[in-house]
Coordinates of C-alpha atoms in Angstrom, one line a residue:
X1 CA 17.1 -9.4 19.8
X2 CA 16.9 -8.1 23.4
X3 CA 18.6 -4.9 24.5
X4 CA 22.2 -5.2 25.5
X5 CA 24.0 -3.3 28.2
X6 CA 27.6 -3.3 29.3
X7 CA 28.4 -5.4 32.4
X8 CA 29.9 -2.7 34.6
X9 CA 33.1 -1.2 33.2
X10 CA 33.8 -4.3 31.0
X11 CA 33.2 -4.7 27.2
X12 CA 30.8 -7.6 27.8
X13 CA 27.4 -6.7 26.2
X14 CA 24.7 -8.6 28.1
X15 CA 21.0 -9.0 28.0
X16 CA 19.3 -7.5 31.1
X17 CA 17.8 -10.9 31.9
X18 CA 20.4 -13.6 32.7
X19 CA 19.2 -17.2 32.7
X20 CA 20.5 -19.3 35.6
X21 CA 21.0 -23.0 35.8
X22 CA 20.4 -23.4 39.6
X23 CA 17.0 -25.0 38.8
X24 CA 14.8 -25.7 41.9
X25 CA 12.4 -28.2 40.3
X26 CA 14.2 -29.3 37.2
X27 CA 17.2 -31.5 37.3
X28 CA 20.5 -29.7 37.7
X29 CA 21.9 -31.9 35.0
X30 CA 22.0 -32.5 31.3
X31 CA 18.2 -32.9 31.0
X32 CA 15.7 -32.4 28.1
X33 CA 13.7 -30.1 30.3
X34 CA 16.6 -27.8 31.2
X35 CA 17.8 -27.9 27.6
X36 CA 14.5 -26.8 26.3
X37 CA 14.5 -23.7 28.6
X38 CA 18.0 -22.7 27.6
X39 CA 17.2 -23.1 23.9
X40 CA 14.1 -21.0 24.3
X41 CA 16.2 -18.3 26.0
X42 CA 18.6 -18.3 23.0
X43 CA 15.7 -18.1 20.6
X44 CA 14.4 -15.1 22.4
X45 CA 17.7 -13.3 22.2
X46 CA 18.9 -13.8 25.8
X47 CA 22.7 -14.0 25.6
X48 CA 23.7 -14.1 29.3
X49 CA 23.8 -17.4 31.2
X50 CA 24.9 -18.2 34.7
X51 CA 26.1 -21.5 36.2
X52 CA 28.3 -22.8 39.0
X53 CA 30.3 -25.9 39.7
X54 CA 28.2 -26.6 42.8
X55 CA 24.9 -26.7 40.8
X56 CA 24.6 -30.4 40.5
X57 CA 28.3 -30.6 40.9
X58 CA 29.0 -30.2 37.2
X59 CA 25.5 -31.2 35.9
X60 CA 24.3 -27.6 35.3
X61 CA 27.5 -26.7 33.5
X62 CA 27.1 -29.8 31.2
X63 CA 23.5 -28.9 30.2
X64 CA 24.6 -25.3 29.5
X65 CA 27.5 -26.6 27.4
X66 CA 25.2 -28.7 25.4
X67 CA 22.7 -25.8 24.9
X68 CA 25.4 -23.5 23.4
X69 CA 27.0 -26.0 20.9
X70 CA 27.6 -24.0 17.8
X71 CA 26.6 -20.7 19.4
X72 CA 29.5 -20.0 21.8
X73 CA 30.2 -16.7 20.1
X74 CA 26.7 -15.6 20.7
X75 CA 26.7 -15.9 24.5
X76 CA 28.2 -14.6 27.7
X77 CA 28.9 -17.3 30.2
X78 CA 29.4 -16.8 33.9
X79 CA 30.3 -19.7 36.2
X80 CA 31.4 -19.8 39.8
X81 CA 34.0 -21.7 41.9
X82 CA 33.0 -23.0 45.3
X83 CA 35.1 -22.8 48.4
X84 CA 34.7 -26.6 48.8
X85 CA 35.2 -29.8 47.0
X86 CA 32.5 -32.0 45.5
X87 CA 30.7 -34.1 48.1
X88 CA 31.2 -37.8 48.3
X89 CA 27.5 -38.6 48.2
X90 CA 24.0 -37.2 48.0
X91 CA 23.1 -34.7 50.7
X92 CA 26.6 -34.7 51.9
X93 CA 28.6 -31.5 52.5
X94 CA 31.7 -31.0 50.4
X95 CA 35.0 -30.6 52.2
X96 CA 36.0 -27.0 52.7
X97 CA 38.7 -25.7 50.4
X98 CA 40.7 -22.5 50.3
X99 CA 41.0 -20.5 47.1
X100 CA 44.6 -21.7 46.4
X101 CA 46.2 -21.4 43.0
X102 CA 45.6 -25.1 42.4
X103 CA 42.0 -25.0 43.5
X104 CA 41.0 -22.0 41.4
X105 CA 42.9 -23.3 38.4
X106 CA 41.9 -26.9 38.5
X107 CA 38.2 -26.2 39.1
X108 CA 38.2 -23.7 36.2
X109 CA 39.7 -26.3 33.9
X110 CA 37.0 -28.8 34.9
X111 CA 34.3 -26.2 34.2
X112 CA 35.7 -25.5 30.8
X113 CA 35.6 -29.1 29.9
X114 CA 32.0 -29.4 31.0
X115 CA 31.0 -26.2 29.2
X116 CA 32.8 -27.3 26.0
X117 CA 34.7 -24.0 25.7
X118 CA 38.2 -22.8 26.2
X119 CA 37.2 -19.7 28.2
X120 CA 34.4 -18.2 30.2
X121 CA 33.5 -14.6 30.2
X122 CA 33.1 -14.3 34.0
X123 CA 34.6 -16.5 36.7
X124 CA 33.2 -15.7 40.2
X125 CA 34.2 -16.7 43.7
X126 CA 31.0 -18.4 44.8
X127 CA 31.7 -18.2 48.6
X128 CA 33.9 -16.4 51.1
X129 CA 37.3 -17.7 51.9
X130 CA 38.4 -16.0 55.2
X131 CA 41.6 -18.0 55.3
X132 CA 43.2 -16.7 52.1
X133 CA 44.2 -13.0 51.7
X134 CA 42.5 -11.2 48.9
X135 CA 45.9 -10.3 47.4
X136 CA 46.8 -13.9 47.0
X137 CA 43.4 -14.8 45.4
X138 CA 43.5 -11.7 43.1
X139 CA 46.9 -12.7 41.8
X140 CA 45.7 -16.1 40.7
X141 CA 42.5 -14.7 39.2
X142 CA 44.5 -12.1 37.2
X143 CA 46.8 -14.8 36.0
X144 CA 43.8 -16.8 34.7
X145 CA 42.7 -13.7 32.8
X146 CA 46.2 -13.3 31.4
X147 CA 46.1 -16.9 30.3
X148 CA 42.8 -16.4 28.4
X149 CA 40.9 -18.9 30.6
X150 CA 38.4 -16.2 31.7
X151 CA 37.9 -12.7 30.4
X152 CA 36.9 -11.2 33.7
X153 CA 36.4 -12.2 37.3
X154 CA 34.4 -11.1 40.3
X155 CA 32.6 -12.1 43.5
X156 CA 29.4 -13.7 44.7
X157 CA 27.9 -13.6 48.2
X158 CA 30.5 -11.3 49.5
X159 CA 29.9 -8.2 51.7
X160 CA 30.6 -4.6 50.6
X161 CA 33.6 -4.6 52.9
X162 CA 35.0 -7.8 51.4
X163 CA 34.4 -6.4 47.9
X164 CA 36.3 -3.3 48.8
X165 CA 39.2 -5.4 50.0
X166 CA 39.4 -7.1 46.6
X167 CA 39.1 -3.8 44.8
X168 CA 42.3 -2.7 46.5
X169 CA 44.1 -5.5 44.8
X170 CA 42.5 -5.7 41.3
X171 CA 39.8 -4.3 39.1
X172 CA 37.1 -6.9 39.4
X173 CA 34.2 -6.9 36.9
X174 CA 31.3 -7.2 39.3
X175 CA 29.2 -9.2 41.7
X176 CA 26.3 -11.7 41.9
X177 CA 24.1 -11.3 44.9
X178 CA 20.6 -11.8 46.4
X179 CA 18.4 -8.8 45.8
X180 CA 14.6 -8.4 45.2
X181 CA 11.6 -6.4 46.2
X182 CA 10.8 -8.5 49.3
X183 CA 14.1 -9.5 50.7
X184 CA 12.7 -11.9 53.2
X185 CA 16.0 -13.5 54.0
X186 CA 18.0 -12.0 56.9
X187 CA 21.7 -12.2 58.0
X188 CA 22.9 -13.9 61.1
X189 CA 21.9 -10.8 63.2
X190 CA 18.4 -10.8 61.9
X191 CA 18.8 -7.8 59.6
X192 CA 17.1 -8.0 56.1
X193 CA 19.9 -8.7 53.6
X194 CA 18.4 -6.4 51.0
X195 CA 18.4 -3.4 53.5
X196 CA 22.1 -4.0 54.1
X197 CA 22.7 -4.3 50.3
X198 CA 21.0 -1.0 49.7
X199 CA 23.0 0.8 52.4
X200 CA 26.4 -0.7 51.7
X201 CA 26.7 -2.5 48.4
X202 CA 24.7 -0.6 45.8
X203 CA 26.6 2.7 46.5
X204 CA 29.8 0.8 46.1
X205 CA 28.6 -0.7 42.8
X206 CA 27.7 2.6 41.4
X207 CA 30.9 4.3 42.6
X208 CA 33.1 1.7 41.1
X209 CA 31.0 1.0 38.0
X210 CA 30.7 -2.7 38.8
X211 CA 28.3 -5.0 37.1
X212 CA 25.7 -6.8 39.2
X213 CA 23.7 -10.0 38.7
X214 CA 20.8 -9.7 41.1
X215 CA 19.4 -13.1 41.7
X216 CA 16.0 -14.4 43.0
X217 CA 13.6 -11.7 41.7
X218 CA 10.8 -13.8 43.2
X219 CA 12.6 -14.1 46.5
X220 CA 13.8 -17.7 46.1
X221 CA 10.3 -18.7 45.0
X222 CA 8.5 -17.3 48.1
X223 CA 6.6 -14.8 45.9
X224 CA 5.7 -17.4 43.3
X225 CA 2.5 -18.8 45.0
X226 CA -0.7 -17.0 44.2
X227 CA -1.0 -16.3 47.9
X228 CA 2.2 -16.7 49.8
X229 CA 2.0 -18.5 53.1
X230 CA 3.4 -15.7 55.2
X231 CA 0.6 -13.1 55.8
X232 CA 3.0 -10.1 55.5
X233 CA 4.5 -11.5 52.3
X234 CA 1.0 -12.2 51.0
X235 CA 0.1 -8.5 51.6
X236 CA 3.2 -7.4 49.6
X237 CA 2.3 -9.9 46.8
X238 CA -1.2 -8.4 46.7
X239 CA 0.2 -4.9 46.2
X240 CA 2.5 -6.1 43.4
X241 CA -0.5 -7.8 41.8
X242 CA -2.5 -4.6 41.9
X243 CA 0.3 -2.7 40.1
X244 CA 0.6 -5.6 37.6
X245 CA -3.2 -5.4 36.9
X246 CA -3.0 -1.7 36.4
X247 CA -0.2 -2.1 33.9
X248 CA -1.7 -5.2 32.2
X249 CA 1.0 -7.5 33.2
X250 CA 1.8 -10.1 35.9
X251 CA 3.7 -10.3 39.2
X252 CA 6.9 -11.8 37.9
X253 CA 7.3 -9.1 35.3
X254 CA 6.8 -6.4 37.9
X255 CA 9.4 -8.0 40.2
X256 CA 12.0 -8.1 37.4
X257 CA 11.3 -4.5 36.4
X258 CA 11.5 -3.2 40.0
X259 CA 15.0 -4.7 40.4
X260 CA 16.3 -3.1 37.2
X261 CA 14.8 0.2 38.2
X262 CA 17.2 0.2 41.2
X263 CA 20.0 0.7 38.7
X264 CA 21.4 -2.8 38.8
X265 CA 22.8 -4.3 35.6
X266 CA 20.9 -7.6 35.2
X267 CA 18.3 -9.8 36.8
X268 CA 19.3 -13.4 37.2
X269 CA 16.3 -15.7 37.1
X270 CA 16.1 -19.5 37.2
X271 CA 13.2 -19.8 34.8
X272 CA 12.0 -23.4 34.5
X273 CA 9.7 -23.2 31.5
X274 CA 9.4 -21.1 28.3
X275 CA 6.5 -19.3 29.8
X276 CA 8.6 -18.3 32.8
X277 CA 11.3 -17.1 30.5
X278 CA 8.8 -14.9 28.6
X279 CA 7.4 -13.4 31.8
X280 CA 10.8 -12.5 33.2
X281 CA 11.9 -11.2 29.8
X282 CA 8.8 -9.0 29.7
X283 CA 9.9 -7.4 32.9
X284 CA 13.1 -6.1 31.3
X285 CA 11.0 -4.1 28.9
X286 CA 8.4 -2.9 31.4
X287 CA 8.5 0.8 32.4
X288 CA 7.2 1.4 35.9
X289 CA 5.5 4.8 36.1
X290 CA 6.0 7.0 39.2
X291 CA 2.7 6.0 40.7
X292 CA 3.5 2.3 40.5
X293 CA 6.9 2.8 42.0
X294 CA 5.4 4.8 44.9
X295 CA 2.9 2.0 45.5
X296 CA 5.5 -0.6 45.4
X297 CA 7.8 1.3 47.8
X298 CA 5.0 1.7 50.3
X299 CA 4.2 -2.0 50.1
X300 CA 7.8 -3.1 50.6
X301 CA 8.4 -0.6 53.4
X302 CA 5.3 -2.0 55.2
X303 CA 6.7 -5.5 54.7
X304 CA 10.1 -4.5 56.0
X305 CA 8.5 -3.0 59.1
X306 CA 6.7 -6.3 59.8
X307 CA 10.1 -8.0 59.4
X308 CA 11.7 -5.7 61.9
X309 CA 8.9 -6.2 64.4
X310 CA 9.2 -10.0 64.1
X311 CA 12.9 -9.8 64.6
X312 CA 12.5 -7.7 67.8
X313 CA 10.1 -10.2 69.4

């Protein structure tokens, strides 16, 4: 049994590692490979699982539904509704859709059928919908809670200002967002997304006692190669490896531990093998001593400085 923590102010008791179904190399569908990973998670005591309607456009939810047959009462399920419709073909964009009552309700019913359950624990808005007022969206989501279709709801990929706007309308449970030690991805203005998150979102999460699923502990796989292609990222990876060597562990475990040390609820990882699951799970149990934290902070600040210089050129 892994340790359980409350997801924000809710009564959901979740493992600090959440297994995602947005596989990068495995099929986002009902596949033996994905099923084996999910079963291993369950066997290791992981009880928190994340999916989305847009992951394989139903395929990821179907494999998760198959994995939890007979064990629904042992797991906490999060799924997300896109601000679009399913695409008509491979590599085609789906038609944009607003978060209307019909869209939010119908998409959730579809998710429930694929997952083989009559409720989810968390139902998140996967994308922004700038055309629908937060009050109108919140009213529908609250009605879905009242109807027993979802226990709680929240946001994914929304800014702190957008999250604050929803908080004026309802008590959301929490958020799911990109956050990791590297943070190589930037916003449209070239600013590191993790820097913005630290300045704006993390204080809001702590102030409002919101749960947080921090995804991509290995920075969307960029930290996965032994030596990342980008020289600055390779230098950061080398520093992480030195800390890992000192602690008798590996890079992935340190990356997970570092995120949790920032005070966030859970790390959302898309492990694609039992070994990946074990490495990420080990990170939830890893204590980073002060010297290790200081070394990691120096390394990430050096990487961020390189990012800033590159953005100014």
